[in-house]
Short mmCIF file of N, CA and C in Angstrom, two decimals:
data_model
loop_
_atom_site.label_atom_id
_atom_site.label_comp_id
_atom_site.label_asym_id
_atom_site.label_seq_id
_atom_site.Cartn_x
_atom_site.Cartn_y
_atom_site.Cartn_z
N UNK A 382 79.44 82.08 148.50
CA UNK A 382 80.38 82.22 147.39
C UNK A 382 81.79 82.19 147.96
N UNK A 383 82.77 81.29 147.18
CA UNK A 383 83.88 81.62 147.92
C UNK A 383 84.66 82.14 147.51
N UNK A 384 86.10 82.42 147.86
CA UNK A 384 87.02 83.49 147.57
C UNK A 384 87.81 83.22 146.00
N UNK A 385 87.36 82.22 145.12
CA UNK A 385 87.65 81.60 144.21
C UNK A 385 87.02 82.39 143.26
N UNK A 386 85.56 82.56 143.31
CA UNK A 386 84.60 82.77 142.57
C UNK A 386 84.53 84.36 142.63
N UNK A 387 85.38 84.56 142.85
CA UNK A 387 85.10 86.30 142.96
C UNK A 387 86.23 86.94 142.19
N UNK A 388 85.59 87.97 140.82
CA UNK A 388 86.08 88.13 139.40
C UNK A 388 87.05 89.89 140.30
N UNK A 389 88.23 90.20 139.75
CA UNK A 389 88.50 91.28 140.25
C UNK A 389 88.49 91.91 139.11
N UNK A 390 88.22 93.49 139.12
CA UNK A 390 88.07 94.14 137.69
C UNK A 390 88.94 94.99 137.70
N UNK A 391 89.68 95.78 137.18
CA UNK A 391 90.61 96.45 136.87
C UNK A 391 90.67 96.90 135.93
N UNK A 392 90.30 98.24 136.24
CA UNK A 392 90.01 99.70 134.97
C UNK A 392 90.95 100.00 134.30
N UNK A 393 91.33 100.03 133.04
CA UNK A 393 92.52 100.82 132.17
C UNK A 393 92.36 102.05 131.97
N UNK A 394 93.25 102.67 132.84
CA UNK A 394 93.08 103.95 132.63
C UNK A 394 93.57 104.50 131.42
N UNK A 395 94.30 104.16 130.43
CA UNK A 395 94.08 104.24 129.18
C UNK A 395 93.09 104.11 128.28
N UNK A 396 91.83 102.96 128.50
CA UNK A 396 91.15 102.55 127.55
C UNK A 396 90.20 103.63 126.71
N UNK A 397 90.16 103.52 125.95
CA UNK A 397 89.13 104.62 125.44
C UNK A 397 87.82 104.57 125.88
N UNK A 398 87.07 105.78 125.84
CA UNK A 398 86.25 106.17 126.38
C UNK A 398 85.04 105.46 125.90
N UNK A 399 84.22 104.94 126.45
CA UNK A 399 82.62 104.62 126.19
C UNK A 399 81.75 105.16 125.14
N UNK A 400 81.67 106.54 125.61
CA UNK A 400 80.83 107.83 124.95
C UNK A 400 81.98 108.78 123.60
N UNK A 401 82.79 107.84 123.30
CA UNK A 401 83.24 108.39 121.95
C UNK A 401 82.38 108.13 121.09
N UNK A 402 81.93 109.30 120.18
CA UNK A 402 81.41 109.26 118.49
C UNK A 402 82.15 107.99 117.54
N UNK A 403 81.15 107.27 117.15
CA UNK A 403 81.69 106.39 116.27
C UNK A 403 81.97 107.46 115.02
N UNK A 404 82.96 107.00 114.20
CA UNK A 404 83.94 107.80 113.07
C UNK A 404 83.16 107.23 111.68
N UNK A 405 82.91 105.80 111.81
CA UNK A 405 82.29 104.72 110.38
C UNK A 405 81.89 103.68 110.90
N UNK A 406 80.79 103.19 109.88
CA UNK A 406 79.51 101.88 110.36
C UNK A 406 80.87 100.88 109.74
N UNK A 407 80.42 99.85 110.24
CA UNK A 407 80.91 98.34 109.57
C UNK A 407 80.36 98.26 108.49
N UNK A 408 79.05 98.71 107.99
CA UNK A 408 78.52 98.72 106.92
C UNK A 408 79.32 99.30 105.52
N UNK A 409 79.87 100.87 105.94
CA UNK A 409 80.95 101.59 105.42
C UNK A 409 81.93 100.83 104.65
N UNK A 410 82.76 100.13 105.64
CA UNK A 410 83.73 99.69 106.28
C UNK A 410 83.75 98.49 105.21
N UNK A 411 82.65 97.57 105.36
CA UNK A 411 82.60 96.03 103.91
C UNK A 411 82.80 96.64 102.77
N UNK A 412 81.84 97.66 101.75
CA UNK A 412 81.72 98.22 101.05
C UNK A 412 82.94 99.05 100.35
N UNK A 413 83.64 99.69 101.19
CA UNK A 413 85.13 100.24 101.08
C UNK A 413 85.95 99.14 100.59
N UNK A 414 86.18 98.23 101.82
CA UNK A 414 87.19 97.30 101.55
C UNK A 414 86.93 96.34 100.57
N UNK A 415 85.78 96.21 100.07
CA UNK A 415 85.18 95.23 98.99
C UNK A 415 85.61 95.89 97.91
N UNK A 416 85.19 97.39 97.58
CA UNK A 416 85.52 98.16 96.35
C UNK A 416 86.84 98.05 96.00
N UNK A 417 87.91 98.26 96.82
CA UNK A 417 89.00 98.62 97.09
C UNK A 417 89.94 97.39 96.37
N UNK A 418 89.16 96.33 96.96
CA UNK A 418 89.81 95.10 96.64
C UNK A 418 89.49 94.28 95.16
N UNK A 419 88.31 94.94 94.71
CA UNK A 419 87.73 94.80 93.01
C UNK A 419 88.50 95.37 92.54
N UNK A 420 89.19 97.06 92.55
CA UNK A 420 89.74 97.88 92.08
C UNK A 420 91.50 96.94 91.87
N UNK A 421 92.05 96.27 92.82
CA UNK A 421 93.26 95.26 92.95
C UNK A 421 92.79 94.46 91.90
N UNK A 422 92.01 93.72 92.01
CA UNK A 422 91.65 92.64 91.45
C UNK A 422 91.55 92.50 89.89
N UNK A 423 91.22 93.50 89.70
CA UNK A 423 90.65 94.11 88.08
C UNK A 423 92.03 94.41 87.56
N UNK A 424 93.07 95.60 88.68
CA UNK A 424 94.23 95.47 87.73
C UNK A 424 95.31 94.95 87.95
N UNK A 425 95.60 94.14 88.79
CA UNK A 425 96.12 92.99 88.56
C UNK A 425 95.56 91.94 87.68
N UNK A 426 94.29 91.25 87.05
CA UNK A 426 94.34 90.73 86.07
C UNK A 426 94.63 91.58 84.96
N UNK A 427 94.18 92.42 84.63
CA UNK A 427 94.30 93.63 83.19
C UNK A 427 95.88 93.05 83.28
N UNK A 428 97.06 93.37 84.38
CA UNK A 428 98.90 93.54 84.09
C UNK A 428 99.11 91.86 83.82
N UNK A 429 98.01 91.06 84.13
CA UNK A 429 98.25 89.38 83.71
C UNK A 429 98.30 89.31 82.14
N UNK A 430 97.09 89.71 82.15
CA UNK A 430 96.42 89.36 80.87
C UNK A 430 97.38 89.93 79.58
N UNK A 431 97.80 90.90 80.03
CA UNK A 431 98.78 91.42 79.21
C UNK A 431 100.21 91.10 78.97
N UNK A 432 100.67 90.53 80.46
CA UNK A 432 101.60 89.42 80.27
C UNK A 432 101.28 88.17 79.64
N UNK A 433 100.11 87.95 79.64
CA UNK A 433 100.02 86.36 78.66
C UNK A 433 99.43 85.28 80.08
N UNK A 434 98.29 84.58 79.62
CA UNK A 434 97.70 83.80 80.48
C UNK A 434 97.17 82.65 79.90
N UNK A 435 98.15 82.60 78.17
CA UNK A 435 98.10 81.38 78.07
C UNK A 435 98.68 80.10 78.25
N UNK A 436 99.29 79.04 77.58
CA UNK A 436 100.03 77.93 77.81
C UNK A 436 100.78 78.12 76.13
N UNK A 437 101.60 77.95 76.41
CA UNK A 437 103.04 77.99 75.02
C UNK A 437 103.41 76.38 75.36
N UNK A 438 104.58 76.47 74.38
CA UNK A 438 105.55 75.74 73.88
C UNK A 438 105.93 74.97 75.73
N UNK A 439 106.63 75.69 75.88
CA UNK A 439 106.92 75.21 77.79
C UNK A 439 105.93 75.36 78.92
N UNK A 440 104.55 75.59 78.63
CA UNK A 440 104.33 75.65 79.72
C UNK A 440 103.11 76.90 79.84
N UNK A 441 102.85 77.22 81.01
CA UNK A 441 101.81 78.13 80.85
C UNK A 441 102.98 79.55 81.24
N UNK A 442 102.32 80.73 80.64
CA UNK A 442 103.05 82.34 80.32
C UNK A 442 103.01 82.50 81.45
N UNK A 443 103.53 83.75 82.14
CA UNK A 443 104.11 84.70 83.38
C UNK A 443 102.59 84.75 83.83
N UNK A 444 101.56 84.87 83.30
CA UNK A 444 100.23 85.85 83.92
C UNK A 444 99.32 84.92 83.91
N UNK A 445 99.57 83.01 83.86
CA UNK A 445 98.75 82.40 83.62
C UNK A 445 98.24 82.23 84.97
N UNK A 446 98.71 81.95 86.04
CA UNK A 446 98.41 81.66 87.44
C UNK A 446 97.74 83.22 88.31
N UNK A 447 98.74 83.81 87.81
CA UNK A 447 98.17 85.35 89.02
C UNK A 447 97.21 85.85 88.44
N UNK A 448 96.89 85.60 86.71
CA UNK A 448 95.52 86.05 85.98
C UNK A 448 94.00 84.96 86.96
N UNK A 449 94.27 84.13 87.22
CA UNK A 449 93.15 83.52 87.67
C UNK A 449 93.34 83.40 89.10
N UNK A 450 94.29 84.00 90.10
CA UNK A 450 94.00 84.48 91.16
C UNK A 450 93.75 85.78 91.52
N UNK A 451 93.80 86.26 90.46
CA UNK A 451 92.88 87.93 90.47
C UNK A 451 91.40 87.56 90.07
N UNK A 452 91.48 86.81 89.00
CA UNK A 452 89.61 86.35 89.10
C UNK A 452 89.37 86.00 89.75
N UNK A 453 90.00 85.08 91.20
CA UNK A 453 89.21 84.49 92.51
C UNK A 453 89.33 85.50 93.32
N UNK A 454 89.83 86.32 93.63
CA UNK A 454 89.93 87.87 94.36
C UNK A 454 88.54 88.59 93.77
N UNK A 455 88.85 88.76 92.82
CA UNK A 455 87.35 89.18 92.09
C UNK A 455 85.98 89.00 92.44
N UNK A 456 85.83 87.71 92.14
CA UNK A 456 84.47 86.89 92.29
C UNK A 456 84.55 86.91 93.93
N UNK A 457 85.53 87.14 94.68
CA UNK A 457 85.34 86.73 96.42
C UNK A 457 85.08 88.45 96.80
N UNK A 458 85.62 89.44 95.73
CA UNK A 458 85.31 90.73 96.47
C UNK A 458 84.30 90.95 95.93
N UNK A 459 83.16 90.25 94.57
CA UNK A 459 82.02 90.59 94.21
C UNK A 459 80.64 90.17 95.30
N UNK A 460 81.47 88.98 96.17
CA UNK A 460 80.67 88.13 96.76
C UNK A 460 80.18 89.43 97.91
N UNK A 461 81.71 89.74 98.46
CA UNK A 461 81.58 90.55 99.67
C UNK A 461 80.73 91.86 99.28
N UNK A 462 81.11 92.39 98.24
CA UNK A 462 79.65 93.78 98.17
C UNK A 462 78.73 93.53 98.31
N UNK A 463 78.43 92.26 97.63
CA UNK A 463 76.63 92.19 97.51
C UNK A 463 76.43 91.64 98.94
N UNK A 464 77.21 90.79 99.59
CA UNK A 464 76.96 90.89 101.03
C UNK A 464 76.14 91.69 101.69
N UNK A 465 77.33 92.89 101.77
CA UNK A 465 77.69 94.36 102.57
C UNK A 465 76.21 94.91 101.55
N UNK A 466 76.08 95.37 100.45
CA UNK A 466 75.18 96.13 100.04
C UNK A 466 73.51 94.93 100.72
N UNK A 467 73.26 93.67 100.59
CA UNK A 467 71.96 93.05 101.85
C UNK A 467 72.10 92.93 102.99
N UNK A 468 72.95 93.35 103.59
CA UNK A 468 72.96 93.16 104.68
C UNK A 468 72.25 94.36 105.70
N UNK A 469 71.48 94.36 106.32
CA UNK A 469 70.48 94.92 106.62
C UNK A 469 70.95 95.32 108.72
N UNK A 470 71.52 94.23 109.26
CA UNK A 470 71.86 94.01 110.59
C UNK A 470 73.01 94.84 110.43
N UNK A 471 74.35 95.01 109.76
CA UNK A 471 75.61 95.35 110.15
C UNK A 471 75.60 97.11 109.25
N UNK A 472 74.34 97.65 108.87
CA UNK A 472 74.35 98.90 108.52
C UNK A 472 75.07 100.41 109.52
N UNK A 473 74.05 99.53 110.91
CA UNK A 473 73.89 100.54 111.74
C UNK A 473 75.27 100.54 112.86
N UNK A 474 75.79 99.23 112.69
CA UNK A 474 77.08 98.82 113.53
C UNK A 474 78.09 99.67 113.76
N UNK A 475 79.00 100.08 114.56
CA UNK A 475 79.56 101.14 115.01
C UNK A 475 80.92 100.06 114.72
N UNK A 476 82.19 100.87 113.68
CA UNK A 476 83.47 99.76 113.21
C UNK A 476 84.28 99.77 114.21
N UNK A 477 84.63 101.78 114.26
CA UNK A 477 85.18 102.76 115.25
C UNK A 477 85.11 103.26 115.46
N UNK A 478 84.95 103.90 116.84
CA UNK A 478 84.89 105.26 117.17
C UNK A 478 86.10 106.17 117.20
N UNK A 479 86.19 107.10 117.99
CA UNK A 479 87.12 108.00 117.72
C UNK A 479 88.22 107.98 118.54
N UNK A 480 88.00 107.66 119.58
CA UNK A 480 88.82 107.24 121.01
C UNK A 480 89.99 106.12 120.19
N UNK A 481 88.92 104.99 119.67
CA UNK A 481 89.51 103.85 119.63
C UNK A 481 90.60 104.07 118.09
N UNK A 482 90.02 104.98 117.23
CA UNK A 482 91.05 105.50 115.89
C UNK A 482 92.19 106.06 116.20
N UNK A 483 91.99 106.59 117.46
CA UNK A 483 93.01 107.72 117.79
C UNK A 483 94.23 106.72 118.65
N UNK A 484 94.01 105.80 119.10
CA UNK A 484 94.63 104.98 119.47
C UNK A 484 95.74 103.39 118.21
N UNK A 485 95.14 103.93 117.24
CA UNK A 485 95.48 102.59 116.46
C UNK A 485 96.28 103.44 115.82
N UNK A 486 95.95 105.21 115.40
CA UNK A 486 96.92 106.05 114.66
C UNK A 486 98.00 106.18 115.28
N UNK A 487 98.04 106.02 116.83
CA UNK A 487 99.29 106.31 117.58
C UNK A 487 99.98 105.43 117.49
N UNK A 488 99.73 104.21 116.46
CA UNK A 488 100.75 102.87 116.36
C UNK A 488 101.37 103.06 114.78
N UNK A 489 99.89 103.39 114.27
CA UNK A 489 100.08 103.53 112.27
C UNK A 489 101.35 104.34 112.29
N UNK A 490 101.23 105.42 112.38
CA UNK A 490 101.70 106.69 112.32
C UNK A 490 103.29 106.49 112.36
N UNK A 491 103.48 106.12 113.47
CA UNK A 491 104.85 106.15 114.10
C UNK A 491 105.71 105.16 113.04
N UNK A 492 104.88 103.99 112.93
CA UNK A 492 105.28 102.58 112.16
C UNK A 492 105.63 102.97 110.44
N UNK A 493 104.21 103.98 110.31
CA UNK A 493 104.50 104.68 108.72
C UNK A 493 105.64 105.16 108.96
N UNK A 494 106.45 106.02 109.83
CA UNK A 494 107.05 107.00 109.71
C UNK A 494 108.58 106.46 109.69
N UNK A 495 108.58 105.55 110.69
CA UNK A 495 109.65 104.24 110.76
C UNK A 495 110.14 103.81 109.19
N UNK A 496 108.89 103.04 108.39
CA UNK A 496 109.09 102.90 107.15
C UNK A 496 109.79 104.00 106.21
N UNK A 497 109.73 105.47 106.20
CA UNK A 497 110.01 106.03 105.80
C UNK A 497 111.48 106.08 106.12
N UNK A 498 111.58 106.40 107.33
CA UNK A 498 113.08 107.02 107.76
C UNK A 498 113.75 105.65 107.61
N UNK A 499 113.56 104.82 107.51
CA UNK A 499 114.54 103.51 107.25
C UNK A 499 114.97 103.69 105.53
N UNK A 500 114.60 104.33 104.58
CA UNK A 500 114.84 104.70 103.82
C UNK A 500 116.37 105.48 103.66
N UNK A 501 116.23 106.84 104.66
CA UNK A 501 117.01 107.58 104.56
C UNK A 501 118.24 107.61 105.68
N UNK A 502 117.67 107.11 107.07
CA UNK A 502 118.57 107.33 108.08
C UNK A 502 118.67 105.62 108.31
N UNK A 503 118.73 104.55 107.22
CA UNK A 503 118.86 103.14 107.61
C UNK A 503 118.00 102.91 108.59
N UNK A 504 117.91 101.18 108.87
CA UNK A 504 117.33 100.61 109.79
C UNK A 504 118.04 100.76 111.18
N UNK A 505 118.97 101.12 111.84
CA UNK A 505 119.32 100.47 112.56
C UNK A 505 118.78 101.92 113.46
N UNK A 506 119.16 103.51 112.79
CA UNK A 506 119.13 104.57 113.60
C UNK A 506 117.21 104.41 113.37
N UNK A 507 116.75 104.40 112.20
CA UNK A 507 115.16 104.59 112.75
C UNK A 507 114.54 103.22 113.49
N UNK A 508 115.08 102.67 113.97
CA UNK A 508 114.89 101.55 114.81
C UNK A 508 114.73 102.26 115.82
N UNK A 509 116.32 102.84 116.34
CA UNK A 509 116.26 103.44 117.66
C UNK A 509 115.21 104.64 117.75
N UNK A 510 115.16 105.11 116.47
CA UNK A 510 114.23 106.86 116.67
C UNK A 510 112.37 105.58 117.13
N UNK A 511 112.07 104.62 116.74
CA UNK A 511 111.11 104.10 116.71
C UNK A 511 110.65 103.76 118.54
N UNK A 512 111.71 103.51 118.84
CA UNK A 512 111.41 102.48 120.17
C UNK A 512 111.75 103.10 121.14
N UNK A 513 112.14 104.41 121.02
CA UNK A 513 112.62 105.44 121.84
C UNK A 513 111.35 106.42 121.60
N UNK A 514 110.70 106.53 121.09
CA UNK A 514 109.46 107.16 120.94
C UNK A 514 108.44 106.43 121.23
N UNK A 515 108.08 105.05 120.85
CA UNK A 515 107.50 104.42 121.57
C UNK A 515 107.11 104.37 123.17
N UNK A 516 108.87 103.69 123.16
CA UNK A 516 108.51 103.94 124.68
C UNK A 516 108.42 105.20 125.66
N UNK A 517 108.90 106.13 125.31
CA UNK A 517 108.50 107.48 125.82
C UNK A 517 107.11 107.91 125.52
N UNK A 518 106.29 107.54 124.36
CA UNK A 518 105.05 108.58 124.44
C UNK A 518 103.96 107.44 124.32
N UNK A 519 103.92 106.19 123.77
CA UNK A 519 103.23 105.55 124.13
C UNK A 519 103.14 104.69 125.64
N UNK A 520 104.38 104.29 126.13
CA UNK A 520 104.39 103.64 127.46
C UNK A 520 104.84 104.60 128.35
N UNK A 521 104.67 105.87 128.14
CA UNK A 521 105.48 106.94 128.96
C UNK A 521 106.29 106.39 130.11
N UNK A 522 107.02 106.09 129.81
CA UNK A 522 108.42 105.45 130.55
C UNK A 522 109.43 106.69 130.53
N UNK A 523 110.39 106.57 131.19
CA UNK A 523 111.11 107.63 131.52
C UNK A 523 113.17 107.73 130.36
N UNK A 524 112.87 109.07 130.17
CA UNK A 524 113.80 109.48 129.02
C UNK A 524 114.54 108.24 128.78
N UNK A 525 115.71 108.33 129.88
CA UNK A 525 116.92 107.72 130.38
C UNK A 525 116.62 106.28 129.95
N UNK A 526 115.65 105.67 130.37
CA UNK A 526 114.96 104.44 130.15
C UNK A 526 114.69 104.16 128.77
N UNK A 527 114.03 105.04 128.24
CA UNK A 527 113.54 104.49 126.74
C UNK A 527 115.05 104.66 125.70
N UNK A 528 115.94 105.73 126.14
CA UNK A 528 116.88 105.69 125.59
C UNK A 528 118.07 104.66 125.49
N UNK A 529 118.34 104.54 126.29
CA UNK A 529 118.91 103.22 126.64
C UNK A 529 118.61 101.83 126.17
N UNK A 530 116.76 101.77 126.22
CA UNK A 530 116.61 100.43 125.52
C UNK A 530 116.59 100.56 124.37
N UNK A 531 116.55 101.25 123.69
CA UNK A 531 116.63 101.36 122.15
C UNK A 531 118.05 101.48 121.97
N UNK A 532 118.93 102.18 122.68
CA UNK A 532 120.30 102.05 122.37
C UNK A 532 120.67 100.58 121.99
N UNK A 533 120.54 100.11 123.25
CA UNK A 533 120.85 98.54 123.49
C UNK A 533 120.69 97.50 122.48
N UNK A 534 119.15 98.13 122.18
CA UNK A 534 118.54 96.71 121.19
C UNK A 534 119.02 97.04 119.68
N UNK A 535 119.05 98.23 119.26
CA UNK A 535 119.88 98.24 118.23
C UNK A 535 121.15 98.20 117.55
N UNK A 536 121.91 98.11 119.26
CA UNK A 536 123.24 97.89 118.88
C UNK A 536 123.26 96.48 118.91
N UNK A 537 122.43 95.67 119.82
CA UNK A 537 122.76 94.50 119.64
C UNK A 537 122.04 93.78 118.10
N UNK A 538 120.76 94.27 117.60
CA UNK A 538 120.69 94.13 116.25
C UNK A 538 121.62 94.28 115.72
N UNK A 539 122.39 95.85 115.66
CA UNK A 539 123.88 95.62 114.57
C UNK A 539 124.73 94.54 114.53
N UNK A 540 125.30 93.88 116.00
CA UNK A 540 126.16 93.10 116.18
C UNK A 540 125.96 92.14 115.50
N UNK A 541 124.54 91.72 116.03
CA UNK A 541 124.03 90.27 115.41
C UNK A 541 124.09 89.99 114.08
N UNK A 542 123.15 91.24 113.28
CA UNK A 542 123.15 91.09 111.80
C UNK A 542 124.15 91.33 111.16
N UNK A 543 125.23 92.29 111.43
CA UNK A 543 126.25 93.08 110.30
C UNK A 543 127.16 92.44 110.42
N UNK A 544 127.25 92.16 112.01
CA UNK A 544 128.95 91.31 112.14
C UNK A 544 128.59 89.81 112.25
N UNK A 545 127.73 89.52 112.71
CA UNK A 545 127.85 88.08 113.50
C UNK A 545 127.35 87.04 112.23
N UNK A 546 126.52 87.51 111.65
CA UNK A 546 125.42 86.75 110.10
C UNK A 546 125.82 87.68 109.10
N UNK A 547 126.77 88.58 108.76
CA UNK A 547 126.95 89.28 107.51
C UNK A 547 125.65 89.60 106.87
N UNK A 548 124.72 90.10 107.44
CA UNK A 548 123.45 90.27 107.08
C UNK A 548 123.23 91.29 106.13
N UNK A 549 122.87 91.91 104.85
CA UNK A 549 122.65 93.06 104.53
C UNK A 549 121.48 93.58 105.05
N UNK A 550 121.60 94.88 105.77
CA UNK A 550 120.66 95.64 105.86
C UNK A 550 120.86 97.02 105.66
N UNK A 551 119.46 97.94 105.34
CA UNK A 551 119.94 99.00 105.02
C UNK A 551 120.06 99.95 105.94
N UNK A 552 121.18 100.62 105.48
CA UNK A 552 122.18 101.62 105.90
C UNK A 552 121.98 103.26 105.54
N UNK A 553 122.35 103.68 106.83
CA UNK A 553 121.63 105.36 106.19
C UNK A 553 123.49 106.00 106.62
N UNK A 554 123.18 107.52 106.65
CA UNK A 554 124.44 108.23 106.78
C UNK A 554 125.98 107.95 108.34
N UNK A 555 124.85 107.18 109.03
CA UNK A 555 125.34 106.99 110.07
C UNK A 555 126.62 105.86 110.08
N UNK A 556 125.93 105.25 109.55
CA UNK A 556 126.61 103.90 109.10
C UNK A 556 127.98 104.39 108.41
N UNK A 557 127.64 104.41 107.27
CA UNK A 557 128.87 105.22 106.30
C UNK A 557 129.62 106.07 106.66
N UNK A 558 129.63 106.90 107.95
CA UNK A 558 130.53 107.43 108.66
C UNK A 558 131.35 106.67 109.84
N UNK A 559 130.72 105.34 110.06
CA UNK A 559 131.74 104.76 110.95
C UNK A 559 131.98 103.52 109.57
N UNK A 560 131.70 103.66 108.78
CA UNK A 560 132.34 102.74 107.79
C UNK A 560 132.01 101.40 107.37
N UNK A 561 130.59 101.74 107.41
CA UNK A 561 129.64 99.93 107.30
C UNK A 561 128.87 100.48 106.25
#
């Protein structure tokens, strides 16, 4: 064998663990997201239908098109239950475990929370609160470091968007005290 053919492996010492408890089957998992998506489907046509999904004088009404792409949502999330409810192989299937949930929340979470505070403290400061937490607790990188790059990148976002492209974006208390 030669020195070509030889695979090197390299452990993540992050990765989640093997022997984590799965949390929900894939089986779960179709069934949920199938329901979930009938439940869309149903009222978004009901807010069509009530806008009008016929054809008038000009043309077809506000609810004529999105009324019959909620019935193809429909009929495609009726397809997927009855799937998920015969399907006999993907019952026992493991979606996620717990290792691996706990890892996707450490992205949700932060990203939900981002969404929020861009609300109140603008985009530009929960930008920085985002990527400065990021990189400190997810890439544990060092204070000085994560501070700085988030400084950086959001000031140069400001430059770019506010001054350079007159961009609107939103603005929290920070802003309005230096007068943007």
């Amino acid at each position: 064998m030669s020195d070509t053919e030889i695979e090197i492996v390299v452990d993540d010492p992050t990765a989640p663990e093997a022997d984590s408890p799965a949390v929900t089957t894939t089986h779960t998992v179709d069934i949920t997201v199938s329901l979930v998506l009938m439940a869309l489907a149903l009222t978004l046509g009901y807010d069509n239908w009530r806008t009008g999904i016929a054809w008038d004088s000009t043309g077809p009404q506000a609810g004529y098109f999105p009324f019959y792409l909620s019935v193809i949502l429909a009929g495609a999330s009726l397809y997927g239950l009855v799937a998920a409810l015969l399907s006999r192989k993907e019952a026992s299937e493991t979606f996620v475990t717990r290792a691996q949930l706990r890892r996707v929340m450490a992205v949700f979470v932060p990203t939900l929370l981002f969404c929020l505070a861009t609300q109140y403290l603008g985009l530009y400061v929960a930008s920085f609160l985002l990527i400065a937490a990021f990189m400190r607790m997810v890439g544990r990188i060092a204070l000085w470091k994560s501070l700085l790059t988030a400084f950086l990148f959001t000031a140069i976002m400001f430059v770019t968007f506010d001054i350079a492209f007159d961009v609107i974006m939103p603005k929290g208390p920070l802003e309005a005290a230096f007068g943007y």
